[in-house]
CSV table of N, CA and C in Angstrom, one decimal:
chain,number,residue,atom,x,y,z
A,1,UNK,N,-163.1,35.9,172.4
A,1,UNK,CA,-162.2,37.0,172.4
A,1,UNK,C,-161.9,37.4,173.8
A,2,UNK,N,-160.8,37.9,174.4
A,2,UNK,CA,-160.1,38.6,175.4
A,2,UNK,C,-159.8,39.8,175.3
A,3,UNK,N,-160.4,40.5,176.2
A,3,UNK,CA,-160.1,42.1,176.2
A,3,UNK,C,-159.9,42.5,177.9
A,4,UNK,N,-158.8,42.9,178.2
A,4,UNK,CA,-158.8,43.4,180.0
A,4,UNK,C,-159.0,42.6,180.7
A,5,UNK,N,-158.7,41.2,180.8
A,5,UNK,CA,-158.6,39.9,181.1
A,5,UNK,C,-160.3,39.8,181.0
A,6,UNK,N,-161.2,40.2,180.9
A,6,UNK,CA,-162.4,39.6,180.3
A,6,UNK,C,-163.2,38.4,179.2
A,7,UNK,N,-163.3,37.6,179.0
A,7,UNK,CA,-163.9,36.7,177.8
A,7,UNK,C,-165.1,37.1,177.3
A,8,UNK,N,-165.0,37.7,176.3
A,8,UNK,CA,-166.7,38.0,175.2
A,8,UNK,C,-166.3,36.8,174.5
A,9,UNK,N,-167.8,36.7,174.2
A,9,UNK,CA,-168.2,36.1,172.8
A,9,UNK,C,-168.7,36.6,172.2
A,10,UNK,N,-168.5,36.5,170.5
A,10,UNK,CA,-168.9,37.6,169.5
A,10,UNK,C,-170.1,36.6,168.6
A,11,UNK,N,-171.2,37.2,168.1
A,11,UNK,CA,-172.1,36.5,168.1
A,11,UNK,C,-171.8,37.1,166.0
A,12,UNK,N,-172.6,36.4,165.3
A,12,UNK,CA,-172.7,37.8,164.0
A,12,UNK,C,-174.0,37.8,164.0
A,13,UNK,N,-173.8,39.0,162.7
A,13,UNK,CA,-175.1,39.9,162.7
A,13,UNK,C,-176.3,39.1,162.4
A,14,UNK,N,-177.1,40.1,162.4
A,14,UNK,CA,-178.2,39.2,161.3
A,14,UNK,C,-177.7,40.6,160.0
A,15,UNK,N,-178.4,39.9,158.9
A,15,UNK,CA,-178.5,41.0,157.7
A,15,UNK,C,-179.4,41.9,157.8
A,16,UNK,N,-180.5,42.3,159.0
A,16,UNK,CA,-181.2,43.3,159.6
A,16,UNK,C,-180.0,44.6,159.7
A,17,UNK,N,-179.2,43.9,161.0
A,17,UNK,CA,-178.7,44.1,161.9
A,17,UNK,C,-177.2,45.0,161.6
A,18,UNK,N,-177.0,44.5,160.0
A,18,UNK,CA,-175.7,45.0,159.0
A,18,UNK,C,-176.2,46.0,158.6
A,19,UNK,N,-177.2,45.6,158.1
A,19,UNK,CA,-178.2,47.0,157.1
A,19,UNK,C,-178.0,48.2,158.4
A,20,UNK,N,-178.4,48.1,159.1
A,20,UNK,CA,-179.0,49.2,160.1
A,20,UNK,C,-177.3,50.0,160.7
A,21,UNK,N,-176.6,48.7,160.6
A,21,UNK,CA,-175.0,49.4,161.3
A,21,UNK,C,-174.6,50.4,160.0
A,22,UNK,N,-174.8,49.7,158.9
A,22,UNK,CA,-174.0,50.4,157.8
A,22,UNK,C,-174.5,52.1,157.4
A,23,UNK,N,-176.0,52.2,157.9
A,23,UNK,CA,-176.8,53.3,157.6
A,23,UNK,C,-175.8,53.9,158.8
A,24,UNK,N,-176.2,53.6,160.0
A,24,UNK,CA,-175.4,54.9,161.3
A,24,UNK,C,-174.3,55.3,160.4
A,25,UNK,N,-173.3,54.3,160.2
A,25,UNK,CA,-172.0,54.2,159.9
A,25,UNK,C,-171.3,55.6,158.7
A,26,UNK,N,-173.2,55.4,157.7
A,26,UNK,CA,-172.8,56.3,156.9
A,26,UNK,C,-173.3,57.7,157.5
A,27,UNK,N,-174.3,57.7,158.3
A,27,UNK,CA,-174.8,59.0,158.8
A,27,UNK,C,-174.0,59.7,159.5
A,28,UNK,N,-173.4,59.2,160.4
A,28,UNK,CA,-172.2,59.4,161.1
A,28,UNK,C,-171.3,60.2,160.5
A,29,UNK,N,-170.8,59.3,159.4
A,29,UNK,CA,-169.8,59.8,158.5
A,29,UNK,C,-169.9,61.3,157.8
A,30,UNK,N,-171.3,61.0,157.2
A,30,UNK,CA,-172.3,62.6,156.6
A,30,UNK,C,-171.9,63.8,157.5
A,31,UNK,N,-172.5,63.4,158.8
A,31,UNK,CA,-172.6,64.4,159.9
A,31,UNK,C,-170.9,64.9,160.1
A,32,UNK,N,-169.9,64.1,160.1
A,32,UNK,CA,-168.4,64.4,160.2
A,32,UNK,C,-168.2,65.0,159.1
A,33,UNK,N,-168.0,65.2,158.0
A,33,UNK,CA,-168.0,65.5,156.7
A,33,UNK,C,-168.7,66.9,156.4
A,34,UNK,N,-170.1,67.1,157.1
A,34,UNK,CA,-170.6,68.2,156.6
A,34,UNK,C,-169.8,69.0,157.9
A,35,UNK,N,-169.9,68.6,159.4
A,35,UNK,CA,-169.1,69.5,160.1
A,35,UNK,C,-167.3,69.8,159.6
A,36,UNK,N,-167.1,69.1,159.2
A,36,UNK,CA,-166.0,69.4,158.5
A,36,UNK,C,-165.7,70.7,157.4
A,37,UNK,N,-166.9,70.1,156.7
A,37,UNK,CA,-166.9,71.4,155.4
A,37,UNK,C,-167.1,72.4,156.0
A,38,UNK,N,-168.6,72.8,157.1
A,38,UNK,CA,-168.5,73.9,157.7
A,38,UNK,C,-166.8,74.3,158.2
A,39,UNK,N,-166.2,74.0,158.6
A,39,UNK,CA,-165.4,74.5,159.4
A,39,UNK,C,-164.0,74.8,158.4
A,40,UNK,N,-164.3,74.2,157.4
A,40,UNK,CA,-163.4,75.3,156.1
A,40,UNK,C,-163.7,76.2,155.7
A,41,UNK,N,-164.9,76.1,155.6
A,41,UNK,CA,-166.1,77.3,155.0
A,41,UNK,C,-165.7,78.8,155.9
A,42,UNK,N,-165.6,78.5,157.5
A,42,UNK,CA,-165.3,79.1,157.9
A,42,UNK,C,-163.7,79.5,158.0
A,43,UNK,N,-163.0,78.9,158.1
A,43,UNK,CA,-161.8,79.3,158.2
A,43,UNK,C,-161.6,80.3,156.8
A,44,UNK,N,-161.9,79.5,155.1
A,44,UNK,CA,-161.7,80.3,154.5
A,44,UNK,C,-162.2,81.7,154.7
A,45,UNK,N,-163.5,81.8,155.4
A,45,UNK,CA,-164.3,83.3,155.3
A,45,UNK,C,-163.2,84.4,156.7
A,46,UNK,N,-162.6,83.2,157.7
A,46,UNK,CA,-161.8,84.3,158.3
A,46,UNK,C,-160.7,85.1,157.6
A,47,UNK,N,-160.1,83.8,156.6
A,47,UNK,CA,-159.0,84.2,156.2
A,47,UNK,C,-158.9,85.6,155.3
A,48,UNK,N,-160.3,85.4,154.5
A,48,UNK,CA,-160.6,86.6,153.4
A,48,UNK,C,-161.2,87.5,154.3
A,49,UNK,N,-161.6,87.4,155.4
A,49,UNK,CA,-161.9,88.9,156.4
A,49,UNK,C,-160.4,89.3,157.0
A,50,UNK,N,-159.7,88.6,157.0
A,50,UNK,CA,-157.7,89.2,157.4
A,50,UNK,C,-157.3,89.6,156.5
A,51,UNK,N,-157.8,89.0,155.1
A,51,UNK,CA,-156.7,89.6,154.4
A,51,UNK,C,-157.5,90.8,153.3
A,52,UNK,N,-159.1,91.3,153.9
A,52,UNK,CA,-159.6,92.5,153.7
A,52,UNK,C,-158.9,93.8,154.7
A,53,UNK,N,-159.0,93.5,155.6
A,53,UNK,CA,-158.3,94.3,156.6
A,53,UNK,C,-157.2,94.6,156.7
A,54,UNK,N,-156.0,93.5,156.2
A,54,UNK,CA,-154.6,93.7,156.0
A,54,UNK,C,-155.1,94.6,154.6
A,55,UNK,N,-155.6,94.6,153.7
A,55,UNK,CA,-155.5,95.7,152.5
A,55,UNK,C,-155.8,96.7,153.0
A,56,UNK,N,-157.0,96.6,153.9
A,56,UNK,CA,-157.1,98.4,154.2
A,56,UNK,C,-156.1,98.9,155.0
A,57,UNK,N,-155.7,98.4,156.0
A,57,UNK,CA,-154.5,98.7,156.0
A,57,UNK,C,-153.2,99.3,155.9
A,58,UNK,N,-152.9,98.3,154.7
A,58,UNK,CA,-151.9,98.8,153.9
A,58,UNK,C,-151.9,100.0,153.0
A,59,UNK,N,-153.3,99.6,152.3
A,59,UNK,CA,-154.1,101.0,152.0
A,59,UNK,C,-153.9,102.6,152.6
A,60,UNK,N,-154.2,102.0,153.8
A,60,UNK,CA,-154.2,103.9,154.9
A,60,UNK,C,-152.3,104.1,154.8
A,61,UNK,N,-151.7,103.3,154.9
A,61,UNK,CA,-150.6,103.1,155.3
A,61,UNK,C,-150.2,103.7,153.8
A,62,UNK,N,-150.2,103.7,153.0
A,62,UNK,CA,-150.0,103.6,151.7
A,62,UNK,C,-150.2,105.3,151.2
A,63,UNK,N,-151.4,105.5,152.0
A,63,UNK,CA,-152.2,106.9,150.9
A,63,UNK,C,-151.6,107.7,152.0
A,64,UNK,N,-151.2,107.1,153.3
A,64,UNK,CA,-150.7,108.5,154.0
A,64,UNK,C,-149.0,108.3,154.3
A,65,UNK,N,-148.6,107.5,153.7
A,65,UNK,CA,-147.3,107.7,153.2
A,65,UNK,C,-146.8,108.7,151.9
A,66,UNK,N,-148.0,108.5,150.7
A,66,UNK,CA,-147.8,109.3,149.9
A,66,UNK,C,-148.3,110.7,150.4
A,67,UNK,N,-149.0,110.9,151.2
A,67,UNK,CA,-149.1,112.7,151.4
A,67,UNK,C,-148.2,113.4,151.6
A,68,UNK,N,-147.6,112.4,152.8
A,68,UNK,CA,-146.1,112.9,153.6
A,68,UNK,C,-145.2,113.2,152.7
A,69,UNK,N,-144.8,112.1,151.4
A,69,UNK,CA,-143.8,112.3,150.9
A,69,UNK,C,-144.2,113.5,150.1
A,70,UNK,N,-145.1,113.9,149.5
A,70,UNK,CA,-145.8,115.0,148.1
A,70,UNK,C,-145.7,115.8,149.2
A,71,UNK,N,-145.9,116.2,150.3
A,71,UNK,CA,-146.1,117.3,151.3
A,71,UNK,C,-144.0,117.7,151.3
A,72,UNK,N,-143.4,116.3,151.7
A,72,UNK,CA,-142.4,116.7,152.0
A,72,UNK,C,-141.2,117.5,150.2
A,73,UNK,N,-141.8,116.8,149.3
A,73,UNK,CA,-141.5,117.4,148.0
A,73,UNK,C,-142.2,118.8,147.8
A,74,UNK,N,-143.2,119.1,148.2
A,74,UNK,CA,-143.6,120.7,147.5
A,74,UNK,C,-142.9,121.3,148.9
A,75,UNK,N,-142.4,120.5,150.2
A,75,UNK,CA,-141.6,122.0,151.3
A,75,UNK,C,-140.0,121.7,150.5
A,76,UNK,N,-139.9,120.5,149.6
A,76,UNK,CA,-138.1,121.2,149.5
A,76,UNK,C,-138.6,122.2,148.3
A,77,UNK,N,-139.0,122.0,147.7
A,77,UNK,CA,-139.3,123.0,146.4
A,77,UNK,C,-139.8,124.8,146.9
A,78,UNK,N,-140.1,124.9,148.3
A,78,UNK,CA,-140.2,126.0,148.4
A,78,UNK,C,-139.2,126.5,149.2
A,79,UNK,N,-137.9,126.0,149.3
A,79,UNK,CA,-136.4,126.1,150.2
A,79,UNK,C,-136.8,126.2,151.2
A,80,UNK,N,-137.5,124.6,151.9
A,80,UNK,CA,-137.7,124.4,153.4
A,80,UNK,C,-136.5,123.1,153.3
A,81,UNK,N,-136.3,122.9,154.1
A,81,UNK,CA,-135.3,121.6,154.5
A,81,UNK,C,-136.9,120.3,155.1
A,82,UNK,N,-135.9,119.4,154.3
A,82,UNK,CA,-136.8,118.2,155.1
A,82,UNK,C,-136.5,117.6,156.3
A,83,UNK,N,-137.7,117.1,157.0
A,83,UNK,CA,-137.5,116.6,158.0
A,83,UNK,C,-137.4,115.4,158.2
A,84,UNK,N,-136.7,115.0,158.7
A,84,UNK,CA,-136.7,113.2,158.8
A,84,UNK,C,-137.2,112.4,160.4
C-alpha cells in the first residue's frame, strides 16, 4: 500500500490481535456513547431550567399585569380617568 508517497506493508492479524482491537473498538465506542448521553442529559436539564424561569417570569409579568389592570378598573369606577 501507498500513502504520501511512502510504501507499507500490511501484515494481518493474528486472532489475539482481532480480539483485543475489537474490545478497544467497543470501549471506545461505550465511552463516546455514554459521553454523549451525558451531554443530552445535560442539555435537556438546561432546557427545563429556561423554561422554569421563562414561567416565573411570565408569571410575575402576569400577576403584575393583573393588579395594574384591577387597580386601573376600581380608579375608573371611582370617576378617576385612566392612565395610559
Amino acid at each position: 500500500m501507498e500513502k504520501d508517497g511512502r510504501i507499507y506493508t500490511l501484515a494481518p492479524l493474528t486472532p489475539k490481535q482481532v480480539y483485543e482491537d475489537q474490545i478497544q473498538l467497543k470501549k471506545s465506542y461505550e465511552e463516546e456513547h455514554l459521553d454523549s448521553a451525558k451531554m443530552e442529559e445535560q442539555a435537556e436539564q438546561h432546557g427545563e431550567n429556561v423554561r422554569m424561569s421563562e414561567n416565573k417570569v411570565s408569571y410575575k409579568f402576569k400577576t403584575k399585569g393583573d393588579k395594574v389592570s384591577t387597580l386601573r378598573k376600581l380608579g375608573e369606577g371611582h370617576g378617576q380617568k385612566e392612565k395610559k
